[in-house]
Coordinates of C-alpha atoms and ligand atoms in Angstrom, one line a residue:
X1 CA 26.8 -10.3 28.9
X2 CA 27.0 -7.0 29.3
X3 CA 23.4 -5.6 30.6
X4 CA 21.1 -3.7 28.2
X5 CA 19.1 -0.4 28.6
X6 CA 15.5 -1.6 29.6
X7 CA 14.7 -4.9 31.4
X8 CA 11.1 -5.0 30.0
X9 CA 10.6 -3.6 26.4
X10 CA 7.4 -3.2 24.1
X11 CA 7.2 -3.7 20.6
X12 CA 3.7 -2.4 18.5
X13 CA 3.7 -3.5 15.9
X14 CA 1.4 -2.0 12.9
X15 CA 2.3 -2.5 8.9
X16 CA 5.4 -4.1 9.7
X17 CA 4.8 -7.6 10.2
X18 CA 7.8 -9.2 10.0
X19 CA 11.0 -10.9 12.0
X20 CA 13.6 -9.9 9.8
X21 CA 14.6 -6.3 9.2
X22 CA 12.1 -4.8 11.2
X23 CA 14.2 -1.5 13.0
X24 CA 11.8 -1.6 15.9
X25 CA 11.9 -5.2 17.1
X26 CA 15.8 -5.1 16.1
X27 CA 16.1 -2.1 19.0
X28 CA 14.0 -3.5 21.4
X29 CA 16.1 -6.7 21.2
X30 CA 19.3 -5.0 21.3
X31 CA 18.0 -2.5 24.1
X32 CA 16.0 -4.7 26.1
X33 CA 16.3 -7.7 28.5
X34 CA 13.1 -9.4 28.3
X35 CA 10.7 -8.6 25.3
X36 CA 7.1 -8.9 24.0
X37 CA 4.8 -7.8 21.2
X38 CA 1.5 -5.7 20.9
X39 CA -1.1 -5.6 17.9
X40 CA -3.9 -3.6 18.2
X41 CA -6.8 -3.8 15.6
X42 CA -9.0 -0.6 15.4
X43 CA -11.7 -1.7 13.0
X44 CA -14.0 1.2 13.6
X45 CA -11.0 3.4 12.1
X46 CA -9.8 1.3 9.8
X47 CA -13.5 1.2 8.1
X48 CA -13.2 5.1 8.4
X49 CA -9.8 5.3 6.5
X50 CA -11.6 2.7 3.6
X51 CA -9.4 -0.4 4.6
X52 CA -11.2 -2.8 2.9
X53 CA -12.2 -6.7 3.8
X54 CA -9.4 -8.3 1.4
X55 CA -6.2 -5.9 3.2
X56 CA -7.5 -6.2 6.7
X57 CA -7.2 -10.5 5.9
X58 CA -3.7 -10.0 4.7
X59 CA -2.9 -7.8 7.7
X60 CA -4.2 -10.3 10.5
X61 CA -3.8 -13.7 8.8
X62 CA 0.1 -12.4 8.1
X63 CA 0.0 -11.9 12.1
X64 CA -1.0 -15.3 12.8
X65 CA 2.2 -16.2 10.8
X66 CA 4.5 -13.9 12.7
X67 CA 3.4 -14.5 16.2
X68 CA 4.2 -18.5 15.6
X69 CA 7.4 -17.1 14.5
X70 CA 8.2 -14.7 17.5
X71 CA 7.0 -17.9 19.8
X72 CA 9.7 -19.6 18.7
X73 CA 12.0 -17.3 19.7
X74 CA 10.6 -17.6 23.1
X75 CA 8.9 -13.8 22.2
X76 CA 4.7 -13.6 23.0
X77 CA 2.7 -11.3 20.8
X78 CA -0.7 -10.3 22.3
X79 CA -3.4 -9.0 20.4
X80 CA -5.9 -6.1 21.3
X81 CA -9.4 -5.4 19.8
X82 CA -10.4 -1.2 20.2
X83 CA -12.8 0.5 18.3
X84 CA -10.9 3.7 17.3
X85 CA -7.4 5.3 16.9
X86 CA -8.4 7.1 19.9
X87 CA -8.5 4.7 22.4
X88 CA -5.0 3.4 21.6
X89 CA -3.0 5.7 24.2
X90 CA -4.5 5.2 27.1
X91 CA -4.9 1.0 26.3
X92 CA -1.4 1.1 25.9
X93 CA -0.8 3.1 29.1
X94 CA -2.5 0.2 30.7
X95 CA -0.7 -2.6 29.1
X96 CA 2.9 -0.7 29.6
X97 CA 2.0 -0.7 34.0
X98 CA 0.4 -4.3 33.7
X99 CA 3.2 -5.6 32.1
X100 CA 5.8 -3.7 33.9
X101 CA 7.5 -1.9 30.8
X102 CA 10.2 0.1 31.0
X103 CA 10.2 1.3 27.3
X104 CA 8.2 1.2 23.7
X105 CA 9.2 0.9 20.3
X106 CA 7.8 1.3 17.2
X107 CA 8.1 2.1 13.4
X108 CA 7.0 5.5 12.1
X109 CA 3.5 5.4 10.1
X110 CA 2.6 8.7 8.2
X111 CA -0.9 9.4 7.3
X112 CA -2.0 12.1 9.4
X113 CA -4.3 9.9 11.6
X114 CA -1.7 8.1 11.9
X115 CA 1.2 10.4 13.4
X116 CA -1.8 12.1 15.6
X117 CA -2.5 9.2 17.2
X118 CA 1.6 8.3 18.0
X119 CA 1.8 11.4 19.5
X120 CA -0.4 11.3 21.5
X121 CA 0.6 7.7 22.2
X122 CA 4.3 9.4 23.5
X123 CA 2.2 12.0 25.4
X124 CA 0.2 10.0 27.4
X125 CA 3.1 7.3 28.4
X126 CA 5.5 10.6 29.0
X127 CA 3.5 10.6 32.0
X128 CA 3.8 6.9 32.5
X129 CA 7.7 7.7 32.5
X130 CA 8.1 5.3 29.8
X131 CA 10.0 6.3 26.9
X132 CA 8.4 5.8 23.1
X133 CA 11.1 5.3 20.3
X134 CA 9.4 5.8 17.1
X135 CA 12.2 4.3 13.9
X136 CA 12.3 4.9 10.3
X137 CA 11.3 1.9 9.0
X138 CA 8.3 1.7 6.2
X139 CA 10.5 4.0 3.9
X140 CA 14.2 4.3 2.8
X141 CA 14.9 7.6 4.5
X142 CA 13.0 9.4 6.7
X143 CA 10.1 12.1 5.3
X144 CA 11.5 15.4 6.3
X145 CA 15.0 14.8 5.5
X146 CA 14.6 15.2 1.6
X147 CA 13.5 18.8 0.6
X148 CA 14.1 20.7 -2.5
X149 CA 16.5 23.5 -2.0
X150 CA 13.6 26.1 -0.6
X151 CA 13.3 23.6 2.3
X152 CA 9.9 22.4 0.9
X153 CA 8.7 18.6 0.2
X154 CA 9.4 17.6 -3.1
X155 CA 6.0 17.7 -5.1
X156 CA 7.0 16.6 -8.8
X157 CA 8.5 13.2 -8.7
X158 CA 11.7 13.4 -11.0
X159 CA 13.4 16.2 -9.0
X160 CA 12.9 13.9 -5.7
X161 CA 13.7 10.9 -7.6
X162 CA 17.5 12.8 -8.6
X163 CA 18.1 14.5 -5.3
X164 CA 17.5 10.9 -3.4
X165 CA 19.7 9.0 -6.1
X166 CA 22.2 12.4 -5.7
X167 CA 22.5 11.7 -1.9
X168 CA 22.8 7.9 -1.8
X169 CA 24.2 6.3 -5.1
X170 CA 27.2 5.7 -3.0
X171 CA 24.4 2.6 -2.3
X172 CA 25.0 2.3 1.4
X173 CA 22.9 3.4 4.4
X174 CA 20.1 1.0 3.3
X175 CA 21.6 -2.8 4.9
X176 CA 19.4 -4.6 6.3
X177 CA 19.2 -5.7 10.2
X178 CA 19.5 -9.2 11.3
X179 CA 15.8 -10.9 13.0
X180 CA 16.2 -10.5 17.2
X181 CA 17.8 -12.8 18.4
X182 CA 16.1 -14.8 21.3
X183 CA 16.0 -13.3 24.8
X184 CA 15.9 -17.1 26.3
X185 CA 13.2 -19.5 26.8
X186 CA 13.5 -18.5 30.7
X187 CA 12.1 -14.8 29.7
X188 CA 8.4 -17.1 28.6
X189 CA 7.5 -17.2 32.2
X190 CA 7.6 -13.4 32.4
X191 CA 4.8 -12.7 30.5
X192 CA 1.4 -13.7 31.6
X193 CA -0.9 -15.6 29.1
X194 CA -3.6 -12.8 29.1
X195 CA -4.5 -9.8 31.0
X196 CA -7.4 -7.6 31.0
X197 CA -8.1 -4.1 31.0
X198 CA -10.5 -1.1 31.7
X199 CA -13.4 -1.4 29.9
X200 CA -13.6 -4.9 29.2
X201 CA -10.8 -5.3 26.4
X202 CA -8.7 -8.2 27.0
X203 CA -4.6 -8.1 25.8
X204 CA -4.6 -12.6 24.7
X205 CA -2.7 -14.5 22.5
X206 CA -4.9 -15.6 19.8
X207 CA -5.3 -13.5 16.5
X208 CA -9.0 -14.0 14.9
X209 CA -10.1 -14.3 11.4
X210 CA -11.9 -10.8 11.2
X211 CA -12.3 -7.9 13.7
X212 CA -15.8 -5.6 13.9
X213 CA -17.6 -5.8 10.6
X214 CA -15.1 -7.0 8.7
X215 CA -15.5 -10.3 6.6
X216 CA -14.0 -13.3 6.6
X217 CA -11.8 -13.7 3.1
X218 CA -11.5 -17.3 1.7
X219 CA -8.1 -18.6 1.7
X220 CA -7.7 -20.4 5.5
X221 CA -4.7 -19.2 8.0
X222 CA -2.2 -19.0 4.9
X223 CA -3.8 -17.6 2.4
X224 CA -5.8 -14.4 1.3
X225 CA -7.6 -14.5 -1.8
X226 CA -4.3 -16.5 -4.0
X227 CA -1.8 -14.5 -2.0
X228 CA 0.3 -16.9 0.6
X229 CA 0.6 -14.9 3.8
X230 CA 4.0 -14.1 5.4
X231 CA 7.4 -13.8 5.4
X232 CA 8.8 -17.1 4.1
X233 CA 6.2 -16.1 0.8
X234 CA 7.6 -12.5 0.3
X235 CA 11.0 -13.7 0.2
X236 CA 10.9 -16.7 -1.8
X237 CA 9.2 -14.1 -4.2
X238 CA 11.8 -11.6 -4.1
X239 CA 14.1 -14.2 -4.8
X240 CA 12.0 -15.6 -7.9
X241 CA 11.7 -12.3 -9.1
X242 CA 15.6 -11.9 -9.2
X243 CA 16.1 -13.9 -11.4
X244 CA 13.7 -11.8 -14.5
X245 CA 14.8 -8.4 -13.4
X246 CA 17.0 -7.9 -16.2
X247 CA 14.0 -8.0 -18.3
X248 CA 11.6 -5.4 -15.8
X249 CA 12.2 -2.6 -17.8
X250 CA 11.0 -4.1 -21.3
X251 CA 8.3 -6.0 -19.6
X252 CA 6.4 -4.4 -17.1
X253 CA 3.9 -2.7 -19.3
X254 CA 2.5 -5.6 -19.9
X255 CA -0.2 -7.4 -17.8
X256 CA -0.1 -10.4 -19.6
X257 CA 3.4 -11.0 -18.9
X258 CA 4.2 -12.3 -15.2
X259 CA 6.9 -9.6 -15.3
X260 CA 6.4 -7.3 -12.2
X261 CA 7.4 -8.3 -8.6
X262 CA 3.9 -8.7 -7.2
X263 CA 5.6 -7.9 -4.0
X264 CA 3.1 -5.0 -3.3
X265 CA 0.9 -6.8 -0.6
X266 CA 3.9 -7.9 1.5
X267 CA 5.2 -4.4 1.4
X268 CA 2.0 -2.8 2.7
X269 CA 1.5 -4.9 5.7
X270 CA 5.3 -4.8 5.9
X271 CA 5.6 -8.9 5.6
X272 CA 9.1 -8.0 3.4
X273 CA 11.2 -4.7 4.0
X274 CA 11.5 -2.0 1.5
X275 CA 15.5 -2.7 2.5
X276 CA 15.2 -5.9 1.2
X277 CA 14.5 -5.0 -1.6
X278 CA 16.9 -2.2 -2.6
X279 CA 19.7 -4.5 -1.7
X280 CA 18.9 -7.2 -3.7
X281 CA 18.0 -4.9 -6.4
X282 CA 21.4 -2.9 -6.0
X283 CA 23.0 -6.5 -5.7
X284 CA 22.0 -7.0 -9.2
X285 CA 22.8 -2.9 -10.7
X286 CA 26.9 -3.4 -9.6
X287 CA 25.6 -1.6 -6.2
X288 CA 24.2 1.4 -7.6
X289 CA 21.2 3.2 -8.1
X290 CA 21.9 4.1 -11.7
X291 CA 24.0 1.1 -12.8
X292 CA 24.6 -1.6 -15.4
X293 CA 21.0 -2.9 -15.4
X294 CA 18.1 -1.4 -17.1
X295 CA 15.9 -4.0 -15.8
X296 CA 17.0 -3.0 -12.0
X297 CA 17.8 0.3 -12.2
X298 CA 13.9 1.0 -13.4
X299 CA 12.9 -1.2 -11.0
X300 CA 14.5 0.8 -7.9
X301 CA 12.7 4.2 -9.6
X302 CA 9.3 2.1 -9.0
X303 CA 10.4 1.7 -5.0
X304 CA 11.3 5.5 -4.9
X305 CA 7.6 6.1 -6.0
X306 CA 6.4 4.5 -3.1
X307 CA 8.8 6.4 -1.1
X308 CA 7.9 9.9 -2.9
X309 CA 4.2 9.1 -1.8
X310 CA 4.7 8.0 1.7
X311 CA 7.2 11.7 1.8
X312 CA 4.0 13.6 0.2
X313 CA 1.6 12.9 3.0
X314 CA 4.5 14.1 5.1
X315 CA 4.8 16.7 3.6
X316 CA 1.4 17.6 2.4
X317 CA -1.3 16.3 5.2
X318 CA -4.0 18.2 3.2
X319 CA -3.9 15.0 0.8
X320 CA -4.8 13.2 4.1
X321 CA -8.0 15.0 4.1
X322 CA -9.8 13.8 1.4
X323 CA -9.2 16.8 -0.4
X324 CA -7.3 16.9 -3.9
X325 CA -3.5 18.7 -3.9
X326 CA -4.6 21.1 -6.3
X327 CA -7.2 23.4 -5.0
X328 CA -8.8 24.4 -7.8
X329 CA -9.5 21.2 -8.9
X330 CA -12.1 20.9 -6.5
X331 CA -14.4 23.2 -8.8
X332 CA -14.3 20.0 -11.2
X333 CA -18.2 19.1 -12.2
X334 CA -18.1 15.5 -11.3
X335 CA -20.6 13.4 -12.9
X336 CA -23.2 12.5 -10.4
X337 CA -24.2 9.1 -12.7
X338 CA -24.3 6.2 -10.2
X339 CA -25.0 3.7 -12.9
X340 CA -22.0 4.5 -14.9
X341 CA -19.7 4.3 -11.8
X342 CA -21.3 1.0 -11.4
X343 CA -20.5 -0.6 -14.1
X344 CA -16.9 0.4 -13.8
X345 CA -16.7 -1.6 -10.6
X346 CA -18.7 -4.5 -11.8
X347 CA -15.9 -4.3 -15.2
X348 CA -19.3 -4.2 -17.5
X349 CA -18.4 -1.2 -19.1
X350 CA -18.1 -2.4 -22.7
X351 CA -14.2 -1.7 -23.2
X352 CA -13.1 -4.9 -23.0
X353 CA -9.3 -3.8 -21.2
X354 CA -11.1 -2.0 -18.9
X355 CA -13.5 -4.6 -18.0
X356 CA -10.4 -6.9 -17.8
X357 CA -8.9 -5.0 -15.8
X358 CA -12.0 -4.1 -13.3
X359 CA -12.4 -8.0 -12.6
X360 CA -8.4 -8.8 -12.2
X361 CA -9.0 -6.4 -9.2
X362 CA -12.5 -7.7 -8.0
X363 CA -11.0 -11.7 -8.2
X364 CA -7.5 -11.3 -6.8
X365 CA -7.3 -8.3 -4.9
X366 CA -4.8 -6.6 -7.0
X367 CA -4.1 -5.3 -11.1
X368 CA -1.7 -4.5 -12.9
X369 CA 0.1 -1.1 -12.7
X370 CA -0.1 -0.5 -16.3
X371 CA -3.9 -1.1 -16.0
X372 CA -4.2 1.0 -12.6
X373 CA -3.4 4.1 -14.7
X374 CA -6.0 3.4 -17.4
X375 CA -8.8 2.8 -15.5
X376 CA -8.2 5.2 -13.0
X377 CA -8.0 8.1 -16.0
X378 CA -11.2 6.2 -17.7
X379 CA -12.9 7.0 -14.7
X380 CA -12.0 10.3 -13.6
X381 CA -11.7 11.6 -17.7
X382 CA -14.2 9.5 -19.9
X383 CA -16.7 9.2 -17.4
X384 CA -15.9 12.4 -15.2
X385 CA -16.4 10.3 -11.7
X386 CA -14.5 11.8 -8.5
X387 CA -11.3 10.2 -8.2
X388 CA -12.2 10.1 -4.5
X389 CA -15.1 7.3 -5.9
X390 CA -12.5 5.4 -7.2
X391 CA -10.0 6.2 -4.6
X392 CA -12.1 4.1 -2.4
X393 CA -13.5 1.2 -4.3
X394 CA -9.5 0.3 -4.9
X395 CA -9.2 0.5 -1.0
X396 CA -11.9 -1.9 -0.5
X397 CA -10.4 -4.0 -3.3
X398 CA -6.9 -3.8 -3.4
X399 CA -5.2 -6.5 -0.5
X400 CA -2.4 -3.7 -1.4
X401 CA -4.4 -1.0 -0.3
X402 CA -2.4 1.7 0.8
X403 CA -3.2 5.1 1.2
X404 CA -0.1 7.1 0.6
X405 CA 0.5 4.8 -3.1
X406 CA -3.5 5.0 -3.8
X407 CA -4.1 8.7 -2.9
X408 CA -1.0 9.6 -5.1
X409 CA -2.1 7.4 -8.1
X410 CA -5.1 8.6 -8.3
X411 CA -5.1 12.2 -7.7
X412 CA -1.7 11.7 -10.2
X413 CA -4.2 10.0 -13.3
X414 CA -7.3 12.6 -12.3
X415 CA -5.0 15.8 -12.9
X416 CA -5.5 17.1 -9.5
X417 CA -2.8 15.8 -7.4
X418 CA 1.3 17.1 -6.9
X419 CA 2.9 15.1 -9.9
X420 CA -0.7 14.8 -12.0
X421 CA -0.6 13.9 -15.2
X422 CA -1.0 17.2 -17.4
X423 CA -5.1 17.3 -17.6
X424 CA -4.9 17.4 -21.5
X425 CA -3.0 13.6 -21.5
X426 CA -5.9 11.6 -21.4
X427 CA -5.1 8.1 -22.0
X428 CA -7.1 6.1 -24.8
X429 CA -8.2 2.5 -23.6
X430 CA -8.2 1.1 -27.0
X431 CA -4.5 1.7 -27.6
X432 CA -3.4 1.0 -24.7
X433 CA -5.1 -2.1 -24.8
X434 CA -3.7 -2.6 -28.8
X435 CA -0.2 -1.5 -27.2
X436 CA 0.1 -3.5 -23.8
X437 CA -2.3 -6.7 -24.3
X438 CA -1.9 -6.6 -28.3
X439 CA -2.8 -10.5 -28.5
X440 CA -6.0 -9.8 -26.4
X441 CA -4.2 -12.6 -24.1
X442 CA -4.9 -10.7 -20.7
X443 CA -8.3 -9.6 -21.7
X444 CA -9.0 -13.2 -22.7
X445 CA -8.2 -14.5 -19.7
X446 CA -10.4 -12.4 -17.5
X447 CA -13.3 -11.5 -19.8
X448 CA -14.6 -15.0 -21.3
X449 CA -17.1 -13.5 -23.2
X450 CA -14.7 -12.4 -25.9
X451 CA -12.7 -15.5 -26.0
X452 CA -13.2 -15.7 -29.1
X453 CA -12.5 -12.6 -30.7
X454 CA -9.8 -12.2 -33.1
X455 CA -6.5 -10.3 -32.1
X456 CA -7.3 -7.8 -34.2
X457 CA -11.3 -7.5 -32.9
X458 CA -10.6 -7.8 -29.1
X459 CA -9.5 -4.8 -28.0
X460 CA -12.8 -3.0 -29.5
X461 CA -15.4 -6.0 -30.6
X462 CA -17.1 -4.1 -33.9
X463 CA -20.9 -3.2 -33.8
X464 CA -22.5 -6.6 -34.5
X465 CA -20.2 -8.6 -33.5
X466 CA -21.6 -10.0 -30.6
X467 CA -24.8 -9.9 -29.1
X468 CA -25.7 -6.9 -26.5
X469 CA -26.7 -9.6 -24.4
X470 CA -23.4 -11.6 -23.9
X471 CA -21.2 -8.1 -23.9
X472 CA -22.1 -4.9 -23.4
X473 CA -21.9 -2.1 -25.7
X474 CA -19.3 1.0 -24.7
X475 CA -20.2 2.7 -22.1
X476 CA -19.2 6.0 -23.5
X477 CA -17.9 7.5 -26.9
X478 CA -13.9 7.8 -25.5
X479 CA -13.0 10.6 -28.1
X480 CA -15.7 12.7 -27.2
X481 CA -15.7 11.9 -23.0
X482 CA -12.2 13.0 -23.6
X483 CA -12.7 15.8 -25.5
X484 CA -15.4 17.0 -22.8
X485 CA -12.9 16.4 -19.8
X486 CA -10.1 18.7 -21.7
X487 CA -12.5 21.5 -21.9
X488 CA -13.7 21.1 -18.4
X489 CA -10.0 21.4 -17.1
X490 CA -8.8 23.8 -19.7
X491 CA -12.0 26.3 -18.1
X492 CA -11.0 25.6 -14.6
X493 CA -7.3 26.5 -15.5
X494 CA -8.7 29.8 -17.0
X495 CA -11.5 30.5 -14.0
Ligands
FAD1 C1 -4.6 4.5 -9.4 C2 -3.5 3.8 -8.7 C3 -3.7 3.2 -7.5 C4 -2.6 2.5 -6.8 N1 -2.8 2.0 -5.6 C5 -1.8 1.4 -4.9 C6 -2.0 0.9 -3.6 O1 -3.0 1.0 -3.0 N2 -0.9 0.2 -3.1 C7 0.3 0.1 -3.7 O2 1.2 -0.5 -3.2 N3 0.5 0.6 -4.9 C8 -0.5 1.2 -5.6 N4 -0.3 1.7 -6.8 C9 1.0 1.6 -7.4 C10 1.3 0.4 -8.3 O3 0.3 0.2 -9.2 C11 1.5 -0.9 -7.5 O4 2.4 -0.6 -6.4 C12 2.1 -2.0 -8.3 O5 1.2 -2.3 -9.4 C13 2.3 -3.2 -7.5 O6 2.7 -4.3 -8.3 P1 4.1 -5.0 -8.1 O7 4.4 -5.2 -6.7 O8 4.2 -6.1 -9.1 O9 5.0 -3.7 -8.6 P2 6.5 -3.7 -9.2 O10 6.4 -3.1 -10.5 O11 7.3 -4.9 -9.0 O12 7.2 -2.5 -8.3 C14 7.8 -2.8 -7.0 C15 7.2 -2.0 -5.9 O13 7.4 -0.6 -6.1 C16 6.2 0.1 -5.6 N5 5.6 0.8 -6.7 C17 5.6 0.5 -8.0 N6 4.9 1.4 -8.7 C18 4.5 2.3 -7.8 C19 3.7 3.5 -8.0 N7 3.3 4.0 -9.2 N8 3.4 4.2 -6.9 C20 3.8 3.8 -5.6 N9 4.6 2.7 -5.5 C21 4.9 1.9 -6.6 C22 5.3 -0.9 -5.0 O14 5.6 -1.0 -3.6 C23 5.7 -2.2 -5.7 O15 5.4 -3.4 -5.0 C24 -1.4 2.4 -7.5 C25 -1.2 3.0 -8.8 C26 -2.2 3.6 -9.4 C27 -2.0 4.2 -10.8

């Protein structure tokens, strides 16, 4: 065997949780004699970033699952419990002289946080004369090498969405890398079972449930919420939903069809490959981006979404600052009504597709694309509520919770972000609802109190109909709110 670059390698691993297809381990394997694996949990900045209890589960109970897989291969994963972002350099200065490494690799992550704290990760173990290899990983190609002809980030999604299908309908340059292979059962005895470092923080080997305030979600090792943790469940997913892309592009609208992927969880915390799923997608479009099927084809424009927001961040950090793209925006009178905002989350509004909708989210940790866009505009247009408000409930939610995808949806439905919706397109609930759920079948199933509304009544019960008691009655008038949020946009547009 001829002998590799590093004898000791590092991998840290962070929201890419997987064997397979993971750039990172798959160089550390190739490059490295011996190898092990480092996961460190900063609950303090999580919190600060709005990670919520349901995303943090999927994160660590999706570890458990990986680190019994890595042991197999004879590779340890150890775990590490900070506070902040900002202790992470000099932890991992530690671990890289305790354990004797020669080199550390990991997948780019870009929020700003994010890419402050890796560099100062490569700064501080530049003095530690131990390389840092940071790979394109979380998206298709890397942020920074897709600019419109000016040299700027793309901010309007259909120009990025050409000039990526422009440079790569050839459909290669996405295959994905094989698991690493095993460095030998011989390589176990190199690593020690535990060590400790300054300040009392010990590197072990077992994962737990929760980390700082975080609480424990139902569901056991394997489950969070009725998601099924790990890689064996993201792929026999992708599989499944192989098999009814054809239809994707006539049935994604609608949340009462089983129609979409629901592959968004495994992608965040990086359980399944974004590779993965181009090439089985591409496997069904003859190999091309824009090929023989509708149903695929639209379904790679909904991965190139995520990869436009993950660029935008990039490319626009000032998103990363809880600020909105467009400047002006931030004149906006926002409703300060803390009741109304309320009863958004609690889905008591009165609009029965909006209420749906709320308490999909609150039940199973996730909703339906279709319905992310209406209550996301209800909120920011009918009842005028900062987007950030919003922005954050869906991160504490959502066991998809991701920032670049959240903080791009909803500055995109509150007019005030890169690709906004125009602020005069306000959506209507009650069509949308007539439209996308017109048997009431989705609202049925999540709001019991109408079950037994006709078709025709569901979607908005008339006065009388049922008792203020079991339902409530609209929150707000929709065709005046939305008259009211024209007018305040049209005067900040004019000021
Ligand atoms: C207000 C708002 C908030 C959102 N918050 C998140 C979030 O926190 N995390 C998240 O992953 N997605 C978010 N989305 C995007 C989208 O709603 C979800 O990705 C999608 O509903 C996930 O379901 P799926 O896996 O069945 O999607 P599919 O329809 O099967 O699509 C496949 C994949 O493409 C990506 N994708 C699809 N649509 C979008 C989109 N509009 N923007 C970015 N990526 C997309 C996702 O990774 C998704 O898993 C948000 C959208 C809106 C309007």
């Amino acid at each position: 065997m001829p002998k590799k670059l590093y004898p000791r390698g590092l991998v840290w691993l962070r929201n890419d949780l997987r064997m397979d297809d993971n750039t990172a381990l798959y160089r550390a394997a190739t490059n490295c004699d011996a190898l092990a694996v480092v996961f460190i949990a900063c609950p303090e900045t999580w919190r600060s970033h709005g990670d919520g209890d349901n995303v943090v589960a999927m994160r660590l109970r999706t570890l458990k699952a990986l680190q019994a897989s890595l042991w197999k291969k004879h590779i340890p994963l150890y775990f590490l419990q900070l506070d902040t972002f900002a202790r992470v350099p000099r932890a991992l200065a530690q671990i890289c002289r305790k354990l004797d490494i020669d080199a550390l690799f990991a997948n780019a992550e870009y929020p700003l946080n994010e890419q402050r704290r890796d560099a100062a990760v490569r700064e501080t173990l530049k003095s530690e004369c131990v390389p840092v290899e940071y790979s394109t990983d979380r998206t298709l190609t890397s942020p920074g090498s897709l600019t419109t002809g000016s040299g700027e980030g793309f901010k309007v999604y259909t120009p990025f969405k050409r000039a990526f299908i422009a440079r790569f309908d050839n459909g290669g340059g996405f295959e994905p890398l094989p698991a690493p292979r095993s460095p030998g059962a011989e390589h176990r005895a190199v690593w020690p079972e535990w060590i400790t470092l300054a300040g009392e923080h010990n590197l072990i080997r077992s994962i737990p449930d929760s980390v700082g305030d975080y609480n424990v979600v139902p569901g056991g090792d394997r489950k969070v919420l009725g998601w099924t943790v790990g890689e064996s469940a993201a792929n026999k997913l992708l599989k499944a939903f192989s098999g009814r892309i054809s239809d994707y592009h006539n049935q994604r609208d609608y949340p009462a069809m089983a129609a979409t992927s629901r592959l968004s969880p495994y992608l965040n915390c990086g359980a399944l490959s974004v590779r993965r799923c181009v090439q089985m997608a591409l496997g069904e479009n003859g190999g091309h981006w824009v090929g023989r099927s509708a149903g695929a084809g639209s379904w790679l424009c909904e991965l190139l979404w995520r990869e436009f927001y993950q660029h935008l961040v990039v490319h626009y950090p000032r998103v990363c600052r809880n600020l909105p793209f467009k400047p002006e925006t931030e004149q906006v009178p926002w409703s300060r009504r803390s009741a109304d905002f309320e009863r958004w989350c609690q889905g008591q509004t009165g609009v029965p597709i909006v209420d749906a909708a709320m308490r999909q989210l609150n039940q199973t940790g996730w909703m339906h694309n279709r319905l992310r866009m209406v209550v996301a505009s209800f909120l920011t247009k009918n009842l005028l509520t900062d987007w950030r408000k919003g922005e954050r409930y869906f991160m504490q939610q959502l066991v998809d919770a991701d920032f670049a995808a959240n903080n791009g949806g909803w500055q995109w439905a509150a007019s005030t972000g890169t690709d906004a919706a125009p602020y005069f397109r306000v959506f209507n609930p009650y069509s949308q609802s007539k439209k996308f759920d017109p048997e009431g079948e989705f609202i049925r199933a999540f709001v019991p109190e109408l079950e037994g509304c006709s078709a025709r009544d569901i979607h908005c019960p008339p006065v009388g109909l049922l008792r203020s008691e079991d339902y409530p009655a609209p929150i707000c008038d929709v065709t005046q709110s939305r008259k009211h949020a024209i007018e305040v946009f049209a005067n900040l547009k004019s000021g």
